[in-house]
Short mmCIF file of C-alpha atoms in Angstrom, two decimals:
data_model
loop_
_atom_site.label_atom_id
_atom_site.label_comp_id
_atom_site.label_asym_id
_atom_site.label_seq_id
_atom_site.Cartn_x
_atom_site.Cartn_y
_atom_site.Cartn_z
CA UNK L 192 74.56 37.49 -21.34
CA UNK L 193 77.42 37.91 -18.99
CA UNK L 194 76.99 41.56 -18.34
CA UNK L 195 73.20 40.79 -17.57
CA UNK L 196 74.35 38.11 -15.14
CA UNK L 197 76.65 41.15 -13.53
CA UNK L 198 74.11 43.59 -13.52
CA UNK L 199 71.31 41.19 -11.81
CA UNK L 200 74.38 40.02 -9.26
CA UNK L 201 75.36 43.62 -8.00
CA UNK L 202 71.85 44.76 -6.62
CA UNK L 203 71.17 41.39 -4.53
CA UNK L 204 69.07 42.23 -1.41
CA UNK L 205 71.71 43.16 1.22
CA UNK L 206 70.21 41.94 3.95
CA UNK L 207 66.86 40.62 5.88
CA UNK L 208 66.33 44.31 7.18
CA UNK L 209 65.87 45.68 3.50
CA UNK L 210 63.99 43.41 2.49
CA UNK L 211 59.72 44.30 3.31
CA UNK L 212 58.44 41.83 5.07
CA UNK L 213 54.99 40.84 3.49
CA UNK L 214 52.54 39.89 6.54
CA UNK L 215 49.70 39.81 5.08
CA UNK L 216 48.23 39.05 1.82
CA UNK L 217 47.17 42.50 0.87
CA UNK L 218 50.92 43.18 1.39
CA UNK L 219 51.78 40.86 -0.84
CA UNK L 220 48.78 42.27 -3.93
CA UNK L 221 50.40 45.16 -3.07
CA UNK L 222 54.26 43.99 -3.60
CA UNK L 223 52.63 42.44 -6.89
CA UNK L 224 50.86 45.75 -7.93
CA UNK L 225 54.24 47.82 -6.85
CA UNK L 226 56.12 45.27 -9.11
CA UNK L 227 53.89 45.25 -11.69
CA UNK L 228 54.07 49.46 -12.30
CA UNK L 229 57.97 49.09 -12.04
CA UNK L 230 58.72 46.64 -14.58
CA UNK L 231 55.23 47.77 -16.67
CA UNK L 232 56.65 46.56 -20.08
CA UNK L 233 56.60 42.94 -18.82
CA UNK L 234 53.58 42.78 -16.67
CA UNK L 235 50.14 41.50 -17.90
CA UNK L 236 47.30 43.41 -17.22
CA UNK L 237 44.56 41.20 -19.19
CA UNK L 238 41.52 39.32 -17.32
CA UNK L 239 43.46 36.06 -16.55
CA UNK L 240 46.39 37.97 -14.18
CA UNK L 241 49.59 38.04 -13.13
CA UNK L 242 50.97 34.82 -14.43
CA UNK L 243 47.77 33.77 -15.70
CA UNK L 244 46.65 32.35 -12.68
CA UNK L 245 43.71 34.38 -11.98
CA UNK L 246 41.52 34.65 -10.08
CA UNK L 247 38.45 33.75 -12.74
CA UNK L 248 35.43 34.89 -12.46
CA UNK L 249 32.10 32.37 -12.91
CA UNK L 250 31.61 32.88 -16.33
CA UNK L 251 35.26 33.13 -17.29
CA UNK L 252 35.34 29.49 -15.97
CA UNK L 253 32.72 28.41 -17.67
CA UNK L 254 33.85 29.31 -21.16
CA UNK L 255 37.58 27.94 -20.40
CA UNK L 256 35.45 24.65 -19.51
CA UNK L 257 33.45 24.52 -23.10
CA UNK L 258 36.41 25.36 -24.52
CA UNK L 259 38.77 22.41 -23.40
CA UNK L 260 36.39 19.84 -24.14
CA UNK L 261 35.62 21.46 -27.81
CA UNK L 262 37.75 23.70 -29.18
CA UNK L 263 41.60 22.85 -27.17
CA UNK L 264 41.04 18.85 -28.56
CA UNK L 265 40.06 19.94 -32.30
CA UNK L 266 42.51 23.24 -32.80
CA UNK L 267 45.74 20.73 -31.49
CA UNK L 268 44.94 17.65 -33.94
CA UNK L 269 44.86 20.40 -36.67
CA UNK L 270 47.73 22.05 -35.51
CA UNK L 271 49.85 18.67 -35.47
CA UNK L 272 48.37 17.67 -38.35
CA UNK L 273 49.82 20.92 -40.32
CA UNK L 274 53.42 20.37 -38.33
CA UNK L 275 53.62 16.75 -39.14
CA UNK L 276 52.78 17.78 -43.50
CA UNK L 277 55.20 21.12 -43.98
CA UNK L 278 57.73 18.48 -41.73
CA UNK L 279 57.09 15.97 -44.82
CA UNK L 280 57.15 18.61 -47.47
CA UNK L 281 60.69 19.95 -45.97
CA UNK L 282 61.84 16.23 -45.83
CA UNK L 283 60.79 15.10 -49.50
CA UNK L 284 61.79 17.84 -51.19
CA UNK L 285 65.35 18.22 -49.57
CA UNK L 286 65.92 13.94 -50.28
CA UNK L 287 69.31 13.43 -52.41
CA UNK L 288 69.89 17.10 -51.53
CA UNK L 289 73.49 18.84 -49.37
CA UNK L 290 72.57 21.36 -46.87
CA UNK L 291 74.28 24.51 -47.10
CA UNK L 292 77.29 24.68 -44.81
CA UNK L 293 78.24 28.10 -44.08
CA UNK L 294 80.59 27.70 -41.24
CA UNK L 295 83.71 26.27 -40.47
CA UNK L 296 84.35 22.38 -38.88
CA UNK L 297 84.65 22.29 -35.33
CA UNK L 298 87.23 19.17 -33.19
CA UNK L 299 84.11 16.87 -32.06
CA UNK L 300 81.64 19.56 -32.98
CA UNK L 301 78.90 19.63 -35.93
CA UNK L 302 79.12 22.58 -38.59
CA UNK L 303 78.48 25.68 -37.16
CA UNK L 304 75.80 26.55 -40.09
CA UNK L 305 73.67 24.05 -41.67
CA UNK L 306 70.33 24.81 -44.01
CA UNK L 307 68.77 24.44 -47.08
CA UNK L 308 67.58 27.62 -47.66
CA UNK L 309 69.99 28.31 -50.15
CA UNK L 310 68.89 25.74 -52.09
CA UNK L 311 67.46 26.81 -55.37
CA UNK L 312 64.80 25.83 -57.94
CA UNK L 313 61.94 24.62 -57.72
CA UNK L 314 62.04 22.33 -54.85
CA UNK L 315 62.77 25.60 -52.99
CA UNK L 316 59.97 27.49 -54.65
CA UNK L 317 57.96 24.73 -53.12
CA UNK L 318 59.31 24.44 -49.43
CA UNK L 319 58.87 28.15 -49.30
CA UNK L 320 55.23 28.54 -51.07
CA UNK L 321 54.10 25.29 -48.60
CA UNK L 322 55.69 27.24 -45.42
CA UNK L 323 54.16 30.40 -46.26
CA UNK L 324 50.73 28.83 -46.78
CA UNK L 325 50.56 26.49 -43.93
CA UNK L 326 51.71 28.80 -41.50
CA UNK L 327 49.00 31.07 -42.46
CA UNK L 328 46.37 28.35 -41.84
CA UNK L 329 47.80 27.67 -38.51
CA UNK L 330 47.37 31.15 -37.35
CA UNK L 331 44.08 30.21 -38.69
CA UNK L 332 43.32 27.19 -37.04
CA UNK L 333 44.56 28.97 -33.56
CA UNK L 334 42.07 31.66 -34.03
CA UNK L 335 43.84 33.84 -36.27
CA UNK L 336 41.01 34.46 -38.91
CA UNK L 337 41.53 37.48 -40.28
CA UNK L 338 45.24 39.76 -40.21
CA UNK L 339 44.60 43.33 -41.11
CA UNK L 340 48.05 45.13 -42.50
CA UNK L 341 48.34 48.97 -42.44
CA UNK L 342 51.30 50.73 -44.49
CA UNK L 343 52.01 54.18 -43.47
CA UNK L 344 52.88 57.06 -46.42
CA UNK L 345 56.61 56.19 -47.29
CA UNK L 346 57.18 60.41 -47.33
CA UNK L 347 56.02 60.58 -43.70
CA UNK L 348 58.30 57.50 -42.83
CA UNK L 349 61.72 57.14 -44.95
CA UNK L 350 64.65 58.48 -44.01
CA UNK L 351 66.23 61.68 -44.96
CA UNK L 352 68.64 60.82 -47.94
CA UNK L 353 65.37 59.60 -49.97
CA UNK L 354 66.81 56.95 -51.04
CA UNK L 355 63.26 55.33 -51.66
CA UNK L 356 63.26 57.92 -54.87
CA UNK L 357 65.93 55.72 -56.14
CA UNK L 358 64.94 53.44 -59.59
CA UNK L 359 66.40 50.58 -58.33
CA UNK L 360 65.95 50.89 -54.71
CA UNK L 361 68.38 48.70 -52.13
CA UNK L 362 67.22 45.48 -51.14
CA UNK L 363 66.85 45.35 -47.23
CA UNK L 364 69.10 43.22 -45.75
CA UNK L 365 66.83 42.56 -42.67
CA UNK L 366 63.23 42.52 -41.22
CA UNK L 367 63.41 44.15 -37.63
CA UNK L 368 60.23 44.18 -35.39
CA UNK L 369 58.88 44.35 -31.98
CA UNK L 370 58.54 40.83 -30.19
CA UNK L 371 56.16 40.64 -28.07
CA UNK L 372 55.06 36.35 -28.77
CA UNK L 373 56.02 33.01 -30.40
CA UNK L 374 53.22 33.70 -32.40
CA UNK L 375 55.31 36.53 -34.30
CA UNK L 376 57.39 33.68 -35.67
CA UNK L 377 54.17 32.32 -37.26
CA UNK L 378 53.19 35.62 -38.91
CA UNK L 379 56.52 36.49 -40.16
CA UNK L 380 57.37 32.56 -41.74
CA UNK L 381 53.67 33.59 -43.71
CA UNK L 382 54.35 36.99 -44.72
CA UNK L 383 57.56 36.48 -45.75
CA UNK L 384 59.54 33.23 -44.96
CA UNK L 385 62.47 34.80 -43.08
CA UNK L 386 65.32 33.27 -41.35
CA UNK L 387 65.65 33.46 -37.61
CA UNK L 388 68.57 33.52 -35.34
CA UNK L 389 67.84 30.28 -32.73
CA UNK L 390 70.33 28.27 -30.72
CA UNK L 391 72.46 25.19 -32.53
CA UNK L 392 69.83 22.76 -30.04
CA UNK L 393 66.97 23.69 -32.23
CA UNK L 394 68.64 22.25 -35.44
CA UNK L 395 68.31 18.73 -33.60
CA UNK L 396 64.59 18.69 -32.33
CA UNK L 397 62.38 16.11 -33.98
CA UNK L 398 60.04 17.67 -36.95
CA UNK L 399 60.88 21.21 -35.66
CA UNK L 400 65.02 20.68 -36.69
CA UNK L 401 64.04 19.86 -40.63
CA UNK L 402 61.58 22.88 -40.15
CA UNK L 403 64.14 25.70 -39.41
CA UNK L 404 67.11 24.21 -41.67
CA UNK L 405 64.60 24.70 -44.47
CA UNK L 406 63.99 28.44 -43.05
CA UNK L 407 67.41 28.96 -43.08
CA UNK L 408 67.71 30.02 -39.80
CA UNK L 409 71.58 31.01 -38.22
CA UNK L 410 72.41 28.70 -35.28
CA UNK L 411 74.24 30.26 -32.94
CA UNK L 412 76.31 29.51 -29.48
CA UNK L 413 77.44 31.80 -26.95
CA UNK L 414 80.87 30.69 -26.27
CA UNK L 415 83.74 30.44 -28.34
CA UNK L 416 85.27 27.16 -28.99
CA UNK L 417 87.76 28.04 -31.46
CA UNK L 418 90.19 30.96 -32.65
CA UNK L 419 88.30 31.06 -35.89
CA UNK L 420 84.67 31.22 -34.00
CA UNK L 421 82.96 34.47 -35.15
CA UNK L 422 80.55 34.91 -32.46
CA UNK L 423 76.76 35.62 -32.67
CA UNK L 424 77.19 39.14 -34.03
CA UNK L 425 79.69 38.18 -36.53
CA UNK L 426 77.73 35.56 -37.94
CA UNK L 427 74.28 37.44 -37.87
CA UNK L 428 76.05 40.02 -39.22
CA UNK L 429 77.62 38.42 -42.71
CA UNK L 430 73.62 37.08 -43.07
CA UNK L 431 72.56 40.04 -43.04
CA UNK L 432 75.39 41.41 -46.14
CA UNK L 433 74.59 38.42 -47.99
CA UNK L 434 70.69 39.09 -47.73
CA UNK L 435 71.07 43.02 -48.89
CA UNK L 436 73.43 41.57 -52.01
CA UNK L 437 71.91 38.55 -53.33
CA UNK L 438 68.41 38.85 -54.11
CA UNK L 439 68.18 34.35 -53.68
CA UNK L 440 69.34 34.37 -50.36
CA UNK L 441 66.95 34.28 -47.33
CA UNK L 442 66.08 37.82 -45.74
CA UNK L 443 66.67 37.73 -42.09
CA UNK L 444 64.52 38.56 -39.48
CA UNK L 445 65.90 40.44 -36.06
CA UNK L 446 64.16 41.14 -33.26
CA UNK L 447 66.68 43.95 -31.80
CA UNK L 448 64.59 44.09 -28.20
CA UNK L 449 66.55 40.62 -27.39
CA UNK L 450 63.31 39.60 -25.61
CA UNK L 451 59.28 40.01 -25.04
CA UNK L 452 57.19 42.94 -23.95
CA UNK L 453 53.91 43.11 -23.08
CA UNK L 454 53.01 44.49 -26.29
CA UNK L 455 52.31 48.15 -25.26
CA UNK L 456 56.15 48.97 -25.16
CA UNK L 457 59.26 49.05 -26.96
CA UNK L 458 62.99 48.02 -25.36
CA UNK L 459 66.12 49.57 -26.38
CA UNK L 460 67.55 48.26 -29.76
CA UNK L 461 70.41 45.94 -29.50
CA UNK L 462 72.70 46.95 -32.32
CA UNK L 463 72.71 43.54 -34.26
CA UNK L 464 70.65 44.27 -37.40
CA UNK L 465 72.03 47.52 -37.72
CA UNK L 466 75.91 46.81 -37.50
CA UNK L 467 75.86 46.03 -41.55
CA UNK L 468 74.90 49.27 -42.65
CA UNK L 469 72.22 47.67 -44.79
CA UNK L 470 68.34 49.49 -45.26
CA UNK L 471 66.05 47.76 -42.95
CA UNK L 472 61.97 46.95 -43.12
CA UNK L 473 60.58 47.78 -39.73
CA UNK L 474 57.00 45.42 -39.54
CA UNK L 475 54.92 46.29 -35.80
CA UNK L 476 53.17 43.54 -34.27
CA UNK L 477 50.26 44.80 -31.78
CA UNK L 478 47.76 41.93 -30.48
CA UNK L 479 44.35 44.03 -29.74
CA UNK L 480 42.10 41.42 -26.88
CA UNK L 481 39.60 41.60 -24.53
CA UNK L 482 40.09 38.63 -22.58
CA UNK L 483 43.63 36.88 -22.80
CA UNK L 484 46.72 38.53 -24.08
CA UNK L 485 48.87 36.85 -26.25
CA UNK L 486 51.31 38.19 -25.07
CA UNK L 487 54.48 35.87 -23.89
CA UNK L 488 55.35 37.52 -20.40
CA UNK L 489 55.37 36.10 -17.06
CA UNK L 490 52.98 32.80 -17.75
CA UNK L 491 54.18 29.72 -18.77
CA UNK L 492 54.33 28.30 -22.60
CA UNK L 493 52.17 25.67 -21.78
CA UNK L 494 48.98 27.28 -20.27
CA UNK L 495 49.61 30.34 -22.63
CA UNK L 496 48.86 27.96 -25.87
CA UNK L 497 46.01 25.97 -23.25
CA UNK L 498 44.50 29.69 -22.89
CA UNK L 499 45.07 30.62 -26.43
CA UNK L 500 43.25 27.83 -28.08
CA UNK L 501 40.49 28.39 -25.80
CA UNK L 502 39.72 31.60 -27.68
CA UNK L 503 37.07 30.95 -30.30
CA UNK L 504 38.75 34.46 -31.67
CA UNK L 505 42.24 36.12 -31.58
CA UNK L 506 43.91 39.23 -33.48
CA UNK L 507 46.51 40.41 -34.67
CA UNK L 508 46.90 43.49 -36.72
CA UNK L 509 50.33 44.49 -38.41
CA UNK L 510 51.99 47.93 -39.56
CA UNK L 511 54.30 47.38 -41.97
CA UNK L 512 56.43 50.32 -42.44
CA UNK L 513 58.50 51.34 -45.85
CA UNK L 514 62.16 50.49 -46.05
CA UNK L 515 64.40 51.88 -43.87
CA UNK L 516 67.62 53.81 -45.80
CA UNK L 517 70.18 54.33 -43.20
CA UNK L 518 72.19 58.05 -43.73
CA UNK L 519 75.86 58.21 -43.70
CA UNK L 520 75.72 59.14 -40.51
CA UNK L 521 73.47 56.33 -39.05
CA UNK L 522 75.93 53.77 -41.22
CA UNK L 523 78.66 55.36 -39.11
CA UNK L 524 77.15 54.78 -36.16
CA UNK L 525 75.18 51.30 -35.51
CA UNK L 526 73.62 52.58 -31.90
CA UNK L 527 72.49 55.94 -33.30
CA UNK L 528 70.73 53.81 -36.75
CA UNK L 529 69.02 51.45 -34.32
CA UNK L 530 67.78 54.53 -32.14
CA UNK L 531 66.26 56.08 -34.75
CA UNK L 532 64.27 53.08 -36.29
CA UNK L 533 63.57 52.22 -32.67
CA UNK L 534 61.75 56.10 -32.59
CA UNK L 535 59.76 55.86 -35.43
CA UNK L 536 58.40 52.33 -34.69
CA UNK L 537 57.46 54.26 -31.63
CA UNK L 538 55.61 56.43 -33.22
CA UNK L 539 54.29 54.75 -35.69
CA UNK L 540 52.99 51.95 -33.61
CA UNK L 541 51.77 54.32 -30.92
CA UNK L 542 54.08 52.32 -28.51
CA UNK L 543 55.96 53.14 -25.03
CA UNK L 544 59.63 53.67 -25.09
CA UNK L 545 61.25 51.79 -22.08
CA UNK L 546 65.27 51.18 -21.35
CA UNK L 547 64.55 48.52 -19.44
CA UNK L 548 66.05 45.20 -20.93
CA UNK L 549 66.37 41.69 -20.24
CA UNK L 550 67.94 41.36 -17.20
CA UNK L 551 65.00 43.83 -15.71
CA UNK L 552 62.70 41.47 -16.90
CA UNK L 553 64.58 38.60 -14.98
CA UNK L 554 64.71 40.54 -11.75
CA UNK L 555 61.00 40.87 -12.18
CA UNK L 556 59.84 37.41 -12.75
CA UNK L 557 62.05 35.88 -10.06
CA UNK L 558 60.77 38.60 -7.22
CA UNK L 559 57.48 37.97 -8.96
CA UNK L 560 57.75 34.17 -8.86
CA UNK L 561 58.70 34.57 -4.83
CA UNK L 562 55.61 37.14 -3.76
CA UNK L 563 53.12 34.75 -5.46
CA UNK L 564 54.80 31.77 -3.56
CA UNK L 565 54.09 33.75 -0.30
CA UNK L 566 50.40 34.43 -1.59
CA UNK L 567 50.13 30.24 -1.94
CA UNK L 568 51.11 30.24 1.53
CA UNK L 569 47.91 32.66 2.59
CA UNK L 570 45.49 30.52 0.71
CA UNK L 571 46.78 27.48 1.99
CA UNK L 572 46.21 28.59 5.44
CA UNK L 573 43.10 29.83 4.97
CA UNK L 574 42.16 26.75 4.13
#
């Protein structure tokens, strides 16, 4: 995060002179358009716009205004409606029961870990069957109807050492894929019931907290606060060992981008999920529309889900790829391992490699954020 901050702090405009100045608003479509080609892994080039403020055409308006008044209302009863059950399920069936604690005690801090996915039995069998199910109905009720899932010919996609040959092949120790929504989240708890890496707040939101302790997800803060404090990679890190050994703990799922694309690209790997030497399964997300992306780029969360339920239809079609066995040389050699899964998701997805990363897309929104505030000031004048 800190060399992010550096990198966005040492190319600051240098002075009024450098800077174009936008007179008109053509100038400023064009700034947009300019922006838009330069940081193309993050811009959205669906019907509803940069930022998902338009402009609309007639009939465009017209459906959005059937849609709020029939389908928004229905789609978010039914969507709380699932929340508030799984929220029950996780709470009645974890009653009389110790969450796992895999971290040490903090002075005046909680644990550092904290989840019930380790919990076994059949009160687990049941948190993860109900989480599996009603996740899937949610992508449902959200438009989600049908989720096509392509696997590729293992020969044409396993790594050298053909280690898929094997009898007993290696469990993976992580899922890794592209991240281009929220919504991947969604698919992923119904495919497979993962963990997820999420910050130590999330723990302590209402329904949502239970949710993810039952996921087992690994809570994580970005500053040290003690000698013994492992740090996000450390902890992600022994998850990921303890996933590849034991076939009762919950896989973990990465996504090594750090951030979200537009859906047509793919970021340089961070080096997390890769740093344990374990076999990965690679799983590509791609979100084919005609209308309104679903993408999560440069629009806010709330009128993305406002513009999302007012799609009678949405899809969503997966590649999942065969396990991932890492050579000697790629267990050696964490940024070469990642590369190299990074290329074949490529290529296999049919997706755009970009080193851009998330301080790029930072740059972007805030330059973005001040052209459109200039555009405002055109309309308002006009006016």
């Amino acid at each position: 995060m800190e060399s992010e901050l550096k990198d966005m702090n040492s190319n600051p405009p240098t002075s009024k002179e450098e800077r174009p100045l936008l007179k008109s608003e053509s100038d400023v479509s064009a700034a947009i358009e300019e922006l838009d080609k330069k940081f193309a892994p993050y811009a959205r080039t669906d019907l509803y716009g940069t930022m998902g403020l338009g402009p609309f055409p007639a009939a465009e308006k017209a459906k959005l205004a059937v849609a709020m008044v029939t389908l928004v209302p229905v789609r978010f009863i039914l969507a709380m409606t699932i929340l508030l059950l799984y929220y029950l399920v996780c709470r009645v069936f974890t009653l009389f029961s110790s969450p796992y604690r895999g971290g040490e005690e903090e002075e005046e801090e909680e644990v550092v870990q904290e989840d019930y996915a380790h919990m076994g039995g059949w009160r687990r069998t049941v948190i993860v069957r109900c989480g599996r199910f009603l996740s899937r109905v949610l992508l449902f009720v959200f438009g989600f109807y049908w989720i096509p899932e392509s696997c590729p010919d293992p020969e044409t996609t396993s790594s050298e050492e053909g280690e898929t040959d094997k009898e007993e092949p290696e469990r993976p120790g992580v899922i890794v894929s592209n991240h281009v929504s929220y919504l991947d989240i969604l698919y992923h708890m119904s495919a497979s019931f993962p963990s997820f890496v999420a910050k130590r707040s999330v723990g302590k939101l209402p329904l949502v907290g239970l949710i993810s302790k039952c996921l087992g997800c690994v809570y994580v803060q970005r500053e040290a606060k003690s000698p013994d404090f492992k740090g996000v990679s450390g902890t992600v890190n022994e998850r990921v060992r303890e996933a590849h050994k034991n076939k009762s703990a919950p896989t973990i799922m990465l996504f090594p981008e750090g951030t979200t694309t537009n859906g047509d690209y793919l970021l340089t790997f961070k080096t997390g999920a890769f740093l344990a030497g374990t076999p990965v399964l690679p799983v590509i997300l791609k979100y084919p529309y005609e209308r309104f992306s679903a993408a999560w780029d440069t629009i806010s969360g709330a009128r993305h889900v406002l513009f999302l339920l007012c799609q009678f239809v949405n899809h969503l079609e997966v590649i999942r790829l065969p396990v991932y066995y890492p050579s000697q040389e790629e267990k050696d050699n964490p940024k070469l391992y990642a590369s190299n899964v990074r290329k074949l998701m490529a290529s296999e997805g049919n997706l755009i490699l970009s080193d851009l990363g998330l301080g790029d897309k930072r740059i972007y929104h805030a330059t973005l954020n001040g052209n459109l505030s200039q555009l405002r000031v055109f309309h308002q004048k006009e006016e």
